[in-house]
Tab-separated table of C-alpha atoms in Angstrom:
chain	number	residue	atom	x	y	z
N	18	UNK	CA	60.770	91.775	78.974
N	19	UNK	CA	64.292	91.525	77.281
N	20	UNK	CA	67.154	92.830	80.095
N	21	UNK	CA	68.896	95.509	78.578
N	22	UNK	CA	72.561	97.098	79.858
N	23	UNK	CA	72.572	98.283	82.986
N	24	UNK	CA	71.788	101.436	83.913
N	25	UNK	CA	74.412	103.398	84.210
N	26	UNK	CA	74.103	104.216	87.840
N	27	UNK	CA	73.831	100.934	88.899
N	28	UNK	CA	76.426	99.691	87.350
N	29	UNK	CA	79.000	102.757	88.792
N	30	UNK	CA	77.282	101.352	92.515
N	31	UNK	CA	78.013	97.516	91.380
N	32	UNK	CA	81.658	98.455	90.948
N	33	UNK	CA	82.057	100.853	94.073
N	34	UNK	CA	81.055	98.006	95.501
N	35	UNK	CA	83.383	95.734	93.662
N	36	UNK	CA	86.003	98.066	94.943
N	37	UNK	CA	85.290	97.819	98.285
N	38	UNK	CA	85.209	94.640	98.248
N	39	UNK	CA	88.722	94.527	96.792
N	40	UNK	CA	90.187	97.906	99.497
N	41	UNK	CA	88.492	95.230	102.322
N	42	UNK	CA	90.603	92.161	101.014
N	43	UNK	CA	93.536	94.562	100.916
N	44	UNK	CA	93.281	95.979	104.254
N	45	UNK	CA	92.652	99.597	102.764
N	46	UNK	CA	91.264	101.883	105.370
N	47	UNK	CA	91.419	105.255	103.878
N	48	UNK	CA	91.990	106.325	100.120
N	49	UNK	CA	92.647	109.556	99.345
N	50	UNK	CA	94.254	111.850	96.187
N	51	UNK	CA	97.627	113.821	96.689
N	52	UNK	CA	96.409	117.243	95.155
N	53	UNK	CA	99.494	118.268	94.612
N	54	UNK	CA	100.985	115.343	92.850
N	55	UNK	CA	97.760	114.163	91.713
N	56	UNK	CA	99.061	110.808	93.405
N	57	UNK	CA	96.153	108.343	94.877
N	58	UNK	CA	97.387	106.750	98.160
N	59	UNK	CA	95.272	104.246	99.430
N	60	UNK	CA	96.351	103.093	102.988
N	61	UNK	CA	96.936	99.852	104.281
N	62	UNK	CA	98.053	99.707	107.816
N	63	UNK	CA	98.296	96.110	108.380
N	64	UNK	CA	100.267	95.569	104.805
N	65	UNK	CA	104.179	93.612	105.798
N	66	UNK	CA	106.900	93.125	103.109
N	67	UNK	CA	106.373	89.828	102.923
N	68	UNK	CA	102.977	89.899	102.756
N	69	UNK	CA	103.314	91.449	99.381
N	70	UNK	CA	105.856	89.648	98.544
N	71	UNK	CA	103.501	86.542	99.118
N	72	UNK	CA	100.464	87.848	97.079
N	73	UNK	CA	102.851	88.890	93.961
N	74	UNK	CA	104.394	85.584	94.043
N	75	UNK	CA	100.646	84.339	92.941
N	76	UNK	CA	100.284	86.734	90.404
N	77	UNK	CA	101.639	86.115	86.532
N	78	UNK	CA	105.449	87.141	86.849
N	79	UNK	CA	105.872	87.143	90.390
N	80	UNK	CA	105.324	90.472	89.402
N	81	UNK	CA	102.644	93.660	91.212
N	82	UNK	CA	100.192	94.687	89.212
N	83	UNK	CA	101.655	97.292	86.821
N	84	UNK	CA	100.899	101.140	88.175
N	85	UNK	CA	100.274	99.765	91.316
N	86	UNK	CA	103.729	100.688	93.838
N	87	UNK	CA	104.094	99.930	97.341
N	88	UNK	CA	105.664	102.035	100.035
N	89	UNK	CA	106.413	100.838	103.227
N	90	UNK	CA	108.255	103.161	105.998
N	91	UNK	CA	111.698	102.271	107.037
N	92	UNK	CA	110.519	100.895	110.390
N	93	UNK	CA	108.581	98.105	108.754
N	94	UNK	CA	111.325	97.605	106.201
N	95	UNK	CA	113.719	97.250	108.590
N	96	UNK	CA	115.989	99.467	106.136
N	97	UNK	CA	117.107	103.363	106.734
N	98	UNK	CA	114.760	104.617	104.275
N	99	UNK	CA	111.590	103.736	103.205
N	100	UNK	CA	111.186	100.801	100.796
N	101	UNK	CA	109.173	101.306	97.630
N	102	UNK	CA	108.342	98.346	95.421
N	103	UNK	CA	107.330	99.741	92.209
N	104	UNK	CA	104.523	97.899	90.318
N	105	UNK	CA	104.905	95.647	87.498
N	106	UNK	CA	108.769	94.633	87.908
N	107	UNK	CA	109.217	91.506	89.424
N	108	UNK	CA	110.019	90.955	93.264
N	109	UNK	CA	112.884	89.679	94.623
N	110	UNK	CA	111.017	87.380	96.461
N	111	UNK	CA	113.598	85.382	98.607
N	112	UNK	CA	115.109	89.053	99.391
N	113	UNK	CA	112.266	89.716	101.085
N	114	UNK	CA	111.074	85.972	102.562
N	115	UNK	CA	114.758	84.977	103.723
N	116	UNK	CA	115.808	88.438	104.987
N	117	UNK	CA	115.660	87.832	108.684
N	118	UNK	CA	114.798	91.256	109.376
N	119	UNK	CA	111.382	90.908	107.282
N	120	UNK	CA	110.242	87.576	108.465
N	121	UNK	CA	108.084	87.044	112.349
N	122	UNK	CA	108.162	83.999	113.040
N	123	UNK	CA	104.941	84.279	115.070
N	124	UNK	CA	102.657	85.865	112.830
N	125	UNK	CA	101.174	83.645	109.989
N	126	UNK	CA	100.650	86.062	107.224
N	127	UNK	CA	97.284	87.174	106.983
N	128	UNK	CA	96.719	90.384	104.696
N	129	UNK	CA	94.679	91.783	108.046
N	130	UNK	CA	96.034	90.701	111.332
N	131	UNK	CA	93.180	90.448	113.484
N	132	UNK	CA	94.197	93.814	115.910
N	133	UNK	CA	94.421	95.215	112.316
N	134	UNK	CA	90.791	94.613	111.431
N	135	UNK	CA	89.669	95.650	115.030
N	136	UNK	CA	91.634	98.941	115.112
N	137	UNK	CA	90.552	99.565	111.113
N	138	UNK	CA	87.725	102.294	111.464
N	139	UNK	CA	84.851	101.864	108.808
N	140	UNK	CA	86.778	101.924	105.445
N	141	UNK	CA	86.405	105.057	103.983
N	142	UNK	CA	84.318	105.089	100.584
N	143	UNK	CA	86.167	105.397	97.767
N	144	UNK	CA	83.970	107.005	96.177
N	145	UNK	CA	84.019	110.248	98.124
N	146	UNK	CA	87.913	110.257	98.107
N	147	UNK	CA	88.752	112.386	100.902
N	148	UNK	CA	91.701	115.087	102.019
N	149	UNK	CA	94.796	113.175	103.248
N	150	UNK	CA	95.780	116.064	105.075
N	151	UNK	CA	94.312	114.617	107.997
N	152	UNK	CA	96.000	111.815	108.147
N	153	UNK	CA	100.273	110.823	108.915
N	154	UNK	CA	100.093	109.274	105.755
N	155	UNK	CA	103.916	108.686	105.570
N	156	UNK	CA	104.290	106.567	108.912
N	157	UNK	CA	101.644	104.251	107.121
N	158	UNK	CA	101.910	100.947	104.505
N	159	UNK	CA	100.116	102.186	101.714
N	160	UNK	CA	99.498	101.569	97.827
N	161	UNK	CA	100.069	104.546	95.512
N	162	UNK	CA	98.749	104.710	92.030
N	163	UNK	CA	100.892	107.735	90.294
N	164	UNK	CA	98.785	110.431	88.808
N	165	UNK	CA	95.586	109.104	89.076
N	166	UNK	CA	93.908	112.580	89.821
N	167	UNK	CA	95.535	113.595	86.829
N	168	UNK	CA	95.258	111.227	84.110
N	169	UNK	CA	92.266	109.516	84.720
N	170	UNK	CA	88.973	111.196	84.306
N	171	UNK	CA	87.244	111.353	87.278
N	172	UNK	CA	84.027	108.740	86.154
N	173	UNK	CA	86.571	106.383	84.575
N	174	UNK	CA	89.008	106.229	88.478
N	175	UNK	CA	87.339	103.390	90.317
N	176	UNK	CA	87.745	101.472	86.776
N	177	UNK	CA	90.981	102.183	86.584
N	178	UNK	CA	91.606	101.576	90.736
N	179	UNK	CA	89.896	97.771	90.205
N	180	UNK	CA	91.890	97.336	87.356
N	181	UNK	CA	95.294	97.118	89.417
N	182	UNK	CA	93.631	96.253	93.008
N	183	UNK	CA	91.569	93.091	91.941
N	184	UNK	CA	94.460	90.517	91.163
N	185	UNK	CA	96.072	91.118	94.187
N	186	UNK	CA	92.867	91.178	96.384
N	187	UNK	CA	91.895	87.736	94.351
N	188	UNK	CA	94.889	85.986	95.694
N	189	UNK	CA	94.282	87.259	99.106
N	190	UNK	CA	90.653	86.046	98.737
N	191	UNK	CA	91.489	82.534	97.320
N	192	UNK	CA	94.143	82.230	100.353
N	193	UNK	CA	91.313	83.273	103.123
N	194	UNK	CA	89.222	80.519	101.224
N	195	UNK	CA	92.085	77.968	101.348
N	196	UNK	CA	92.291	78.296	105.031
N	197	UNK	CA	88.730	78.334	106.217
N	198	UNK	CA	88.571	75.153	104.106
N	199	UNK	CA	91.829	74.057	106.463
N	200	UNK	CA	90.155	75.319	109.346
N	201	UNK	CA	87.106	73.397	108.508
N	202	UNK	CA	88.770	69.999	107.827
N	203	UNK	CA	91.045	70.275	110.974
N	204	UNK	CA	87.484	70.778	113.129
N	205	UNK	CA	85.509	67.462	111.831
N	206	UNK	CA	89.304	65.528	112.261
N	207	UNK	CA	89.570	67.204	115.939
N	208	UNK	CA	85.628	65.808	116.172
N	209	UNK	CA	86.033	62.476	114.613
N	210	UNK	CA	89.179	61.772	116.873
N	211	UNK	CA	87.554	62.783	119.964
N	212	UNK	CA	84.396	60.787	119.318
N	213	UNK	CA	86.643	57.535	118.650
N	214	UNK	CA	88.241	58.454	122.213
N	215	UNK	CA	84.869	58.183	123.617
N	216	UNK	CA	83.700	55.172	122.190
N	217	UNK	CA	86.931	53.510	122.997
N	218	UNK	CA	86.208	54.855	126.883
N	219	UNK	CA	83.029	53.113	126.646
N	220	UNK	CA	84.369	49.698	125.231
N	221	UNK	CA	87.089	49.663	128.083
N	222	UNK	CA	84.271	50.598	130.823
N	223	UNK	CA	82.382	47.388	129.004
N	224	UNK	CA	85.194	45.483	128.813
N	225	UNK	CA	86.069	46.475	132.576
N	226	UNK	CA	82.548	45.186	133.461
N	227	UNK	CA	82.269	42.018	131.712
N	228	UNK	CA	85.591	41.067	133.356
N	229	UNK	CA	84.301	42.050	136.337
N	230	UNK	CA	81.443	39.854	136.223
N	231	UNK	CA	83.296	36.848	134.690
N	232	UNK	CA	85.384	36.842	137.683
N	233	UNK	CA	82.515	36.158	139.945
C-alpha cells in the first residue's frame, strides 16, 4: 500500500512527544499558561545562569531562541532583582561565565543536576497545561514564552513551544552525548591501564621466580 500523511492524531502524539522529549532535556517540570497575561511559563528548577549562558553560546548568535526569555530569581542571580534574559538578543556571555557570583566551582554544568532529576516529580504533560496557581512559580528558574495563550491557537501551541525549545534542548542533548562518549573512553583507558598493571605483577612474580631458581 502507498503510506500516505499521517494521521492527524498521530502526528499531534509524535510531537507531544517530541516536546517532552525537549521539556526533559530542559529540565521542565511543570508548564503552565498565565490566564491573565496569557503568558506560558514552563518551569525549570535546576536551570543556573550560566547554564544558559552555556547552551546559547552553541546556538547561531550566541543568541536564545527568539520568544523564548529566561527569568531567574534574584537569589540565583546573585543580583537584587530578578534577572530576565530576553530571547533572541545576544548574551553577554563572559558577564555571566566570569562573574564570580554566577560561577560554582564544584558543580560541572549539567542542565539537570542529579538531586534535580531525583526531586523533579513526573513532568507534567504539556499537553494538559495546567493552573499555575498551585505552584510558587516566582521563587522558580523558568522559561516564559509571552502571550502564547493568546496568540497562538490552541492546536497550533506545542508547534509553536518546539519551535523555540528544540535548539536549546539539541545542544543540551549533543553535550549529554559528548560526555557519555567521555565517560565511555575514560572506562576502557581506566581498564586497559589496570590490566597492564596486572600483567606487569605477573611478569615481576615470574621474574621473581626465575631468579629465585637461578640462584639455586
Amino acid at each position: 500500500g502507498t503510506n500516505g500523511p499521517l494521521p492527524a492524531e498521530l502526528q499531534n502524539n509524535l510531537k507531544a512527544l517530541h516536546l517532552h522529549t525537549c521539556l526533559r532535556q530542559l529540565g521542565i517540570d511543570v508548564v503552565g499558561l498565565d490566564e491573565s497575561t496569557g503568558d506560558c511559563i514552563l518551569r525549570s528548577p535546576g536551570l543556573r545562569p550560566r547554564h544558559w549562558a552555556m547552551i546559547c553560546s552553541q546556538l547561531p548568535r550566541g543568541a536564545p531562541p527568539k520568544g523564548l526569555d529566561v527569568l531567574f530569581p534574584a537569589r540565583f542571580s546573585f543580583t537584587k532583582d530578578d534577572t530576565e534574559i530576553t530571547g533572541g538578543k545576544k548574551i553577554d556571555l563572559e558577564e555571566l561565565l566570569i562573574n564570580p557570583n554566577y560561577s560554582d566551582e564544584e558543580e560541572e554544568w549539567d542542565a539537570l543536576d542529579e538531586e534535580e532529576v531525583e526531586a523533579m516529580k513526573e513532568i507534567s504533560s504539556a499537553v494538559n497545561i495546567k493552573s499555575l496557581s498551585e505552584i510558587e512559580i516566582s521563587n522558580y528558574p523558568r522559561f516564559v514564552v509571552k502571550k502564547l495563550g493568546k496568540s497562538v491557537k490552541e492546536g497550533s501551541r506545542v508547534d509553536a513551544l518546539l519551535k523555540v525549545l528544540l535548539p536549546p534542548s539539541k545542544v543540551v542533548f549533543e553535550k549529554q552525548q559528548r560526555d557519555k562518549e567521555k565517560a565511555k573512553v575514560a572506562a576502557e583507558l581506566r581498564e586497559k591501564r589496570e590490566l597492564i598493571a596486572k600483567q606487569k605483577k605477573e611478569q615481576e612474580k615470574l621474574g621473581a621466580r626465575r631468579m629465585g631458581y637461578t640462584s639455586y
